[in-house]
XYZ file of C-alpha atoms in Angstrom:
494
model
C 23.126 9.653 16.355
C 25.920 6.516 16.461
C 24.879 2.995 16.104
C 26.638 -0.023 15.803
C 29.050 -0.902 12.866
C 27.067 -4.145 10.741
C 28.565 -6.875 11.453
C 31.782 -7.957 9.581
C 31.050 -11.860 9.764
C 27.731 -11.090 7.707
C 27.684 -12.138 4.098
C 28.550 -9.343 2.201
C 27.867 -9.519 -2.427
C 29.754 -6.575 -3.821
C 28.538 -7.409 -7.667
C 26.138 -4.710 -8.238
C 22.820 -6.718 -10.303
C 20.378 -5.285 -12.798
C 17.300 -3.578 -10.980
C 19.843 -2.720 -7.705
C 19.965 0.890 -6.436
C 22.754 1.795 -3.545
C 20.770 4.123 -1.477
C 23.326 4.429 1.422
C 25.981 6.733 -0.885
C 25.283 9.770 -3.345
C 23.503 12.666 -3.414
C 20.284 12.493 -1.165
C 17.542 14.913 -2.923
C 18.391 13.629 -6.610
C 18.553 9.683 -5.494
C 14.762 10.232 -3.351
C 13.161 12.157 -6.169
C 14.270 9.215 -8.747
C 13.331 6.699 -6.610
C 10.037 8.617 -5.365
C 8.681 8.985 -9.210
C 8.456 5.572 -10.334
C 6.657 4.408 -7.378
C 4.335 7.385 -8.185
C 3.760 6.361 -11.379
C 2.638 2.782 -10.168
C 0.006 4.250 -7.635
C -1.468 6.260 -10.581
C -1.691 3.402 -12.655
C -3.124 1.544 -10.159
C -5.656 3.965 -9.233
C -6.470 4.751 -12.969
C -7.538 0.775 -13.468
C -9.973 1.163 -10.730
C -11.742 4.111 -12.712
C -11.257 2.664 -15.828
C -12.616 -0.885 -14.755
C -15.905 0.786 -12.881
C -16.109 2.523 -15.950
C -16.550 -0.488 -17.965
C -18.564 -2.205 -15.555
C -21.477 1.328 -15.119
C -21.791 1.628 -18.735
C -22.057 -1.555 -19.706
C -23.513 -3.695 -16.495
C -25.222 -0.392 -15.195
C -25.585 0.713 -11.411
C -26.394 -2.533 -9.858
C -23.285 -3.892 -10.667
C -21.384 -0.898 -9.942
C -22.929 -0.584 -7.001
C -21.630 -4.809 -6.111
C -18.262 -3.739 -6.644
C -18.155 -1.305 -4.564
C -19.408 -3.503 -1.783
C -17.084 -6.176 -2.730
C -13.434 -3.643 -3.063
C -14.583 -2.222 0.686
C -14.303 -5.681 1.228
C -11.310 -6.568 -0.259
C -9.476 -3.740 1.144
C -9.774 -4.523 4.387
C -8.614 -8.634 3.413
C -5.694 -6.857 1.609
C -4.685 -4.785 5.062
C -4.800 -7.889 6.811
C -1.850 -9.595 4.974
C -0.175 -6.147 3.807
C 2.057 -5.111 7.137
C 3.509 -9.107 6.625
C 4.982 -7.741 3.289
C 5.819 -3.987 4.775
C 7.537 -5.769 7.546
C 9.860 -8.406 4.697
C 11.194 -5.032 3.248
C 12.496 -3.452 6.081
C 14.250 -6.745 6.355
C 15.328 -6.336 2.811
C 15.872 -3.305 2.893
C 18.271 -3.012 5.950
C 20.133 -6.343 4.570
C 20.989 -4.863 1.910
C 22.170 -1.749 3.642
C 24.790 -3.967 5.264
C 25.573 -5.616 1.522
C 23.864 -9.095 2.854
C 22.352 -10.411 -0.195
C 21.574 -13.741 1.180
C 20.334 -11.937 4.410
C 17.949 -10.180 2.408
C 17.115 -13.762 0.085
C 15.973 -15.347 3.386
C 13.748 -12.653 4.485
C 12.323 -12.547 1.513
C 11.596 -16.232 0.955
C 9.792 -16.546 3.981
C 7.346 -13.395 3.518
C 6.689 -15.177 0.236
C 6.105 -18.511 2.145
C 4.192 -16.596 5.274
C 1.934 -14.230 2.881
C 1.094 -17.211 0.116
C -0.310 -18.869 3.052
C -1.953 -16.788 4.695
C -3.558 -15.071 1.312
C -4.889 -18.856 0.396
C -6.298 -19.158 3.547
C -8.171 -15.933 3.905
C -9.493 -16.557 0.011
C -10.823 -19.676 0.772
C -12.864 -18.614 4.084
C -13.989 -15.323 1.382
C -14.764 -17.895 -0.924
C -17.250 -19.518 1.923
C -18.268 -16.795 3.693
C -18.814 -14.470 1.018
C -22.543 -14.308 1.540
C -22.690 -13.404 5.266
C -20.283 -10.418 4.566
C -22.704 -9.336 2.068
C -25.667 -9.352 4.215
C -23.448 -7.737 7.350
C -22.295 -4.825 4.598
C -26.298 -4.644 3.963
C -25.387 -5.184 0.348
C -28.768 -3.503 -1.171
C -31.288 -6.655 -2.539
C -30.358 -5.831 -6.532
C -27.060 -6.027 -6.320
C -26.254 -8.860 -3.997
C -26.496 -11.921 -6.272
C -23.567 -9.694 -8.648
C -21.424 -8.651 -5.915
C -21.522 -12.680 -4.370
C -20.301 -13.298 -8.187
C -17.566 -10.954 -7.825
C -16.538 -11.051 -4.626
C -15.886 -15.014 -5.062
C -13.719 -14.545 -7.901
C -11.691 -11.790 -6.981
C -11.101 -13.874 -3.452
C -9.981 -16.710 -5.796
C -7.425 -14.340 -7.544
C -5.994 -12.877 -3.482
C -2.691 -15.021 -3.949
C -1.742 -13.660 -7.434
C -2.782 -10.040 -6.504
C -0.600 -10.446 -3.222
C 2.524 -11.886 -4.646
C 2.264 -9.710 -7.045
C 2.531 -6.413 -4.551
C 5.260 -8.024 -2.277
C 7.344 -8.721 -5.372
C 7.068 -5.259 -5.976
C 8.062 -3.788 -2.112
C 10.554 -6.571 -1.990
C 12.098 -4.840 -5.425
C 11.869 -1.101 -4.013
C 13.669 -2.778 -0.655
C 16.844 -3.464 -3.042
C 16.284 0.107 -4.296
C 14.530 -0.762 -7.378
C 11.790 1.123 -8.356
C 11.378 1.017 -11.734
C 10.832 -2.786 -12.594
C 7.381 -2.623 -10.444
C 6.268 0.158 -12.713
C 6.888 -1.513 -15.977
C 4.877 -4.549 -14.188
C 2.436 -2.413 -13.253
C 1.696 -1.075 -16.215
C 1.266 -4.888 -17.905
C -1.076 -5.797 -15.031
C -2.861 -2.660 -15.697
C -2.948 -3.241 -19.631
C -4.168 -6.500 -19.606
C -7.293 -5.741 -16.472
C -7.879 -2.672 -18.387
C -8.096 -4.557 -21.850
C -9.997 -7.551 -21.076
C -12.634 -6.325 -18.647
C -14.487 -5.329 -22.108
C -13.733 -8.433 -23.825
C -14.426 -10.728 -20.692
C -17.805 -9.077 -19.944
C -19.443 -8.317 -23.374
C -18.113 -11.768 -24.665
C -16.191 -10.299 -27.240
C -14.308 -12.200 -29.922
C -14.129 -16.361 -29.091
C -14.319 -14.842 -25.299
C -17.467 -16.085 -22.784
C -19.883 -13.233 -21.861
C -19.494 -13.298 -18.389
C -20.694 -10.705 -17.075
C -19.675 -9.132 -13.712
C -17.686 -12.360 -13.346
C -15.924 -11.085 -16.705
C -14.332 -8.142 -15.033
C -13.303 -10.089 -11.660
C -11.917 -12.701 -13.763
C -10.167 -9.430 -15.762
C -8.060 -8.569 -12.609
C -7.300 -12.097 -11.446
C -5.810 -12.964 -14.659
C -3.983 -9.749 -14.834
C -2.672 -10.654 -11.389
C -1.624 -14.225 -12.261
C 0.306 -13.487 -15.361
C 2.013 -10.159 -14.499
C 3.555 -12.055 -11.304
C 4.543 -15.142 -13.299
C 6.389 -12.628 -16.074
C 7.635 -10.710 -12.934
C 9.056 -13.680 -11.478
C 10.589 -14.892 -14.855
C 12.147 -11.374 -15.471
C 14.167 -12.089 -11.378
C 15.017 -15.209 -12.549
C 16.002 -14.671 -16.090
C 17.803 -10.765 -15.316
C 19.403 -12.279 -11.999
C 17.929 -9.561 -9.709
C 19.090 -9.303 -6.544
C 15.650 -11.301 -4.670
C 16.157 -14.297 -7.492
C 15.806 -17.457 -5.456
C 16.791 -20.071 -7.050
C 18.639 -24.019 -6.321
C 19.017 -24.490 -2.906
C 17.926 -20.875 -2.369
C 14.473 -22.272 -3.056
C 14.013 -23.576 0.909
C 13.867 -19.935 1.826
C 10.294 -20.336 0.687
C 9.918 -22.441 4.002
C 9.422 -19.825 6.481
C 11.757 -19.702 9.026
C 10.710 -19.227 12.762
C 12.492 -16.623 13.943
C 11.970 -15.022 10.124
C 8.401 -15.545 11.162
C 8.133 -14.271 14.293
C 10.131 -10.746 13.410
C 7.895 -9.892 10.197
C 4.451 -10.999 11.846
C 5.494 -9.010 15.271
C 6.567 -6.047 12.585
C 3.772 -6.948 10.036
C 0.222 -6.858 12.506
C 0.800 -3.731 13.714
C 1.284 -2.573 9.828
C -1.935 -3.639 9.007
C -3.634 -3.089 11.929
C -3.126 0.951 10.146
C -4.318 0.382 7.034
C -7.231 -1.375 9.378
C -7.681 2.007 11.640
C -7.655 4.130 8.602
C -10.682 1.912 7.104
C -12.474 1.716 10.035
C -12.463 5.272 10.423
C -13.575 5.894 7.041
C -16.330 3.848 7.393
C -17.441 5.266 10.428
C -16.970 8.895 8.801
C -19.055 7.608 5.375
C -21.976 6.904 7.948
C -21.680 9.949 9.333
C -22.301 11.709 5.969
C -24.913 9.388 4.586
C -27.423 10.822 7.542
C -26.650 14.202 5.746
C -29.017 13.339 2.596
C -28.339 12.317 -0.916
C -26.707 15.103 -2.215
C -23.822 15.809 0.530
C -23.161 11.547 0.087
C -22.691 12.195 -3.649
C -20.674 15.284 -3.026
C -18.500 13.243 -0.812
C -18.133 10.617 -3.213
C -16.701 12.596 -6.014
C -14.671 14.046 -3.420
C -12.803 10.994 -2.603
C -12.031 10.153 -5.805
C -9.947 12.976 -6.296
C -8.062 12.509 -3.013
C -7.167 9.559 -3.876
C -5.020 11.097 -6.819
C -3.857 13.849 -4.267
C -2.238 11.573 -1.722
C -0.345 9.840 -4.139
C 2.781 11.932 -3.799
C 2.671 11.551 -0.453
C 2.288 8.009 -0.545
C 5.134 7.606 -2.804
C 7.470 10.232 -1.200
C 6.702 8.346 2.222
C 7.626 4.798 0.335
C 10.615 6.020 -0.996
C 11.808 7.774 2.160
C 11.486 4.521 4.030
C 13.559 2.541 1.538
C 16.462 4.585 1.909
C 16.238 4.781 5.329
C 16.195 1.571 5.665
C 19.151 0.666 3.728
C 20.897 3.483 5.552
C 20.275 2.201 8.846
C 21.514 -1.257 8.005
C 25.001 0.481 6.899
C 25.128 2.367 10.070
C 24.575 6.102 8.504
C 22.735 7.398 10.515
C 24.515 10.711 9.480
C 22.632 10.738 6.166
C 19.115 9.443 8.226
C 17.967 12.944 9.326
C 18.971 14.441 5.423
C 16.639 11.814 4.317
C 14.196 12.752 6.161
C 14.362 16.488 5.168
C 14.602 15.859 2.136
C 11.251 14.055 2.126
C 9.894 16.734 4.123
C 10.933 19.434 1.485
C 9.575 17.118 -1.695
C 6.317 16.297 -0.059
C 5.522 20.448 0.019
C 6.540 20.428 -3.384
C 4.769 17.233 -5.109
C 2.131 17.295 -2.736
C 1.274 20.924 -2.447
C 0.835 21.079 -6.339
C -1.344 18.116 -6.416
C -3.065 20.151 -4.040
C -2.795 23.726 -6.225
C -3.925 22.061 -8.940
C -6.956 20.552 -7.204
C -8.259 23.651 -6.212
C -7.471 25.927 -8.864
C -9.436 23.772 -11.083
C -11.888 22.721 -8.310
C -15.215 23.075 -10.529
C -13.987 21.446 -13.853
C -12.442 18.130 -12.132
C -15.588 17.904 -10.238
C -17.637 17.958 -13.176
C -16.039 14.946 -14.823
C -18.049 13.084 -12.461
C -21.014 15.087 -11.924
C -23.207 17.339 -13.936
C -22.638 20.849 -13.994
C -26.158 21.391 -12.808
C -26.178 19.043 -10.149
C -26.569 19.488 -6.723
C -24.099 17.578 -5.415
C -21.322 19.950 -7.050
C -21.759 22.856 -5.114
C -21.116 20.471 -1.976
C -17.888 18.700 -3.361
C -16.606 22.156 -3.787
C -16.914 23.243 -0.871
C -15.514 19.983 1.037
C -12.309 20.333 -1.270
C -11.783 24.270 -0.532
C -12.348 23.349 3.298
C -10.179 20.250 3.583
C -8.315 19.512 0.479
C -5.514 20.753 2.042
C -4.535 18.639 4.742
C -2.947 16.176 2.296
C -0.011 18.287 2.973
C 0.163 17.985 6.048
C -0.423 13.918 5.912
C 2.054 13.580 3.409
C 4.633 14.839 6.417
C 3.294 11.837 8.695
C 4.061 9.521 5.878
C 7.987 10.937 5.007
C 8.335 10.516 9.021
C 6.065 7.563 9.527
C 8.222 6.106 6.876
C 11.489 6.551 8.355
C 10.945 4.955 11.735
C 8.983 2.198 10.597
C 12.691 1.320 8.470
C 14.404 0.591 12.347
C 10.972 -1.638 12.878
C 9.340 0.954 15.377
C 5.616 0.014 14.054
C 3.399 1.014 17.431
C 4.314 4.780 17.936
C 2.269 4.812 14.966
C 0.042 2.797 15.584
C -1.226 4.665 18.481
C -0.654 7.835 16.996
C -2.888 7.577 14.379
C -5.496 5.891 16.529
C -5.385 8.467 18.560
C -5.580 11.307 15.618
C -8.289 9.171 13.403
C -11.140 8.631 16.499
C -11.084 10.627 19.425
C -9.715 13.758 17.184
C -10.989 13.563 13.658
C -14.128 11.482 14.411
C -14.833 12.908 18.054
C -14.428 16.806 16.403
C -16.877 15.572 14.044
C -19.429 15.314 16.066
C -18.715 17.359 18.649
C -18.235 20.272 16.827
C -21.338 20.006 14.826
C -23.611 22.347 17.462
C -21.199 25.258 16.513
C -20.180 24.281 13.025
C -23.201 22.445 11.341
C -21.779 20.509 8.181
C -19.029 21.854 8.046
C -17.686 20.308 11.655
C -16.835 16.948 9.294
C -15.208 18.298 6.593
C -12.590 20.610 9.107
C -11.985 17.647 11.146
C -10.089 16.281 7.821
C -6.984 18.705 8.546
C -7.175 19.038 11.938
C -6.539 15.451 12.261
C -4.355 15.819 10.074
C -2.125 17.919 12.005
C -2.703 16.129 14.768
C -1.258 13.200 13.180
C 1.759 15.029 11.721
C 2.569 16.854 15.467
C 2.171 13.103 16.692
C 4.401 11.618 14.281
C 7.557 15.092 14.950
C 7.243 14.303 18.447
C 8.005 10.874 17.832
C 10.466 11.216 15.736
C 12.291 14.033 18.009
C 12.211 12.255 21.085
C 10.849 8.689 20.513
C 12.720 5.656 21.129
C 12.968 4.183 17.630
C 16.424 4.622 16.740
C 17.087 2.160 19.704
C 14.408 -0.307 18.134
C 16.387 -3.621 15.973
C 15.331 -5.185 13.634
C 17.316 -7.645 11.315
C 17.952 -10.980 9.735
C 19.414 -13.425 12.141
C 22.644 -15.608 10.721
C 22.174 -18.079 8.126
C 23.722 -19.928 10.306
C 21.215 -20.156 13.182
C 18.642 -21.742 10.393
C 21.063 -24.930 9.962
C 19.445 -27.722 10.847
C 16.271 -26.140 9.271
C 17.759 -25.948 5.926
C 19.095 -29.262 6.124
C 16.443 -30.483 6.511
C 15.146 -28.912 3.631
C 17.214 -29.813 1.279
C 14.835 -30.717 -1.298
C 13.159 -27.250 -2.955
C 9.229 -27.358 -2.472
C 8.358 -24.339 -4.790
C 9.579 -21.882 -6.557
C 9.716 -17.931 -6.652
C 6.600 -18.295 -9.429
C 3.407 -18.428 -6.859
C 0.470 -20.352 -8.041
C -3.067 -19.829 -7.156
């Protein structure tokens, strides 16, 4: 499908900068794979960090502390989803701007996203600190874990701005075609967090013994250090998204840019909330089946976090590539990018699923003893449901492409229908015939409904007619002139 040529009046910068990858030229398959693998590495590091921290807390502080961190992490995921969509919307704007070689437009979109997300995360962090006790009571946090969860959660809320800025900067860099820099700085964050956890929990060396607050403080510290180091790196290497001098005024969100980021970001954030709500509802159904089934399901979820990573990485890579090519008017490449993404998902996610099923008992046995009643239950869940992540990956690719052109409501509706009327409906409705297996079969059936809906929307939906672009600098001239003095820096503070 043809698309209007990029506006020649837009500012273009043809120079190449460190970290910038032009995703609009060259071979599609090899470029996509080279972009996706570092993103996959970042995802693996992030999950390993959570697992390592859980080990530290569980070993040093006991089950009550581990339960406290689990309750707090559920809340933080919901809070994260509330502002994550803004970052994704900004990434779309950045990617399309780079496709048009409009580096100034990309910087303006990135600056507005920094101002918007920083303000939102500060507000959410402050409210979270104040209302943390009420939130934990609403979750019916066990009495033995309540005080520990409160301490942990409040420190995590204090670190929310730094964590959100780090994620936003990662997403912005990927929008420019740079997936390698986020990998290095994710590694830095993980090393700091995992290394500081035992030091601050136990009070090793000159550090005070902080208990569970030490684990949260390690996460806060690693986020602040990593985001400051990344901001310095972007500035020193003069990467495309660097803001300096008069460009620092871009951090004051422009009205039209903010409207675009919010209108696209809210539906994306709502998708995360839909996934979270469906997950919590499924946990409620599983909890009714007894402690062994709950434990088996919990172990399976640990493994599923890793199985889905190739799909998420390929989906992110496809979205970045599609955004740049749409911005450049290269619609002839968009369909080929989609095809390459579907193929790589089949290979990579299929390999992850195959390994999981081939070494089912050995992998799951790392979390529970070989004689645990939960182990055969977890093996059974895996055998019935894990293959559905291949279908999930297909959905991530198709949704990544349509979102790259600013179409966000279609994916939200499709996701909601597949999660609630279909997945949860089948989990409850089929129990008289299938018993407990109805819950596990609902996962691949829901994924099948999701990918079918995504394929139909990709083929017949109006997403190609969507328009998302950074307004010209002239439209914001009045605001820019009134904000001649820089009021912030690229390095966010908490």
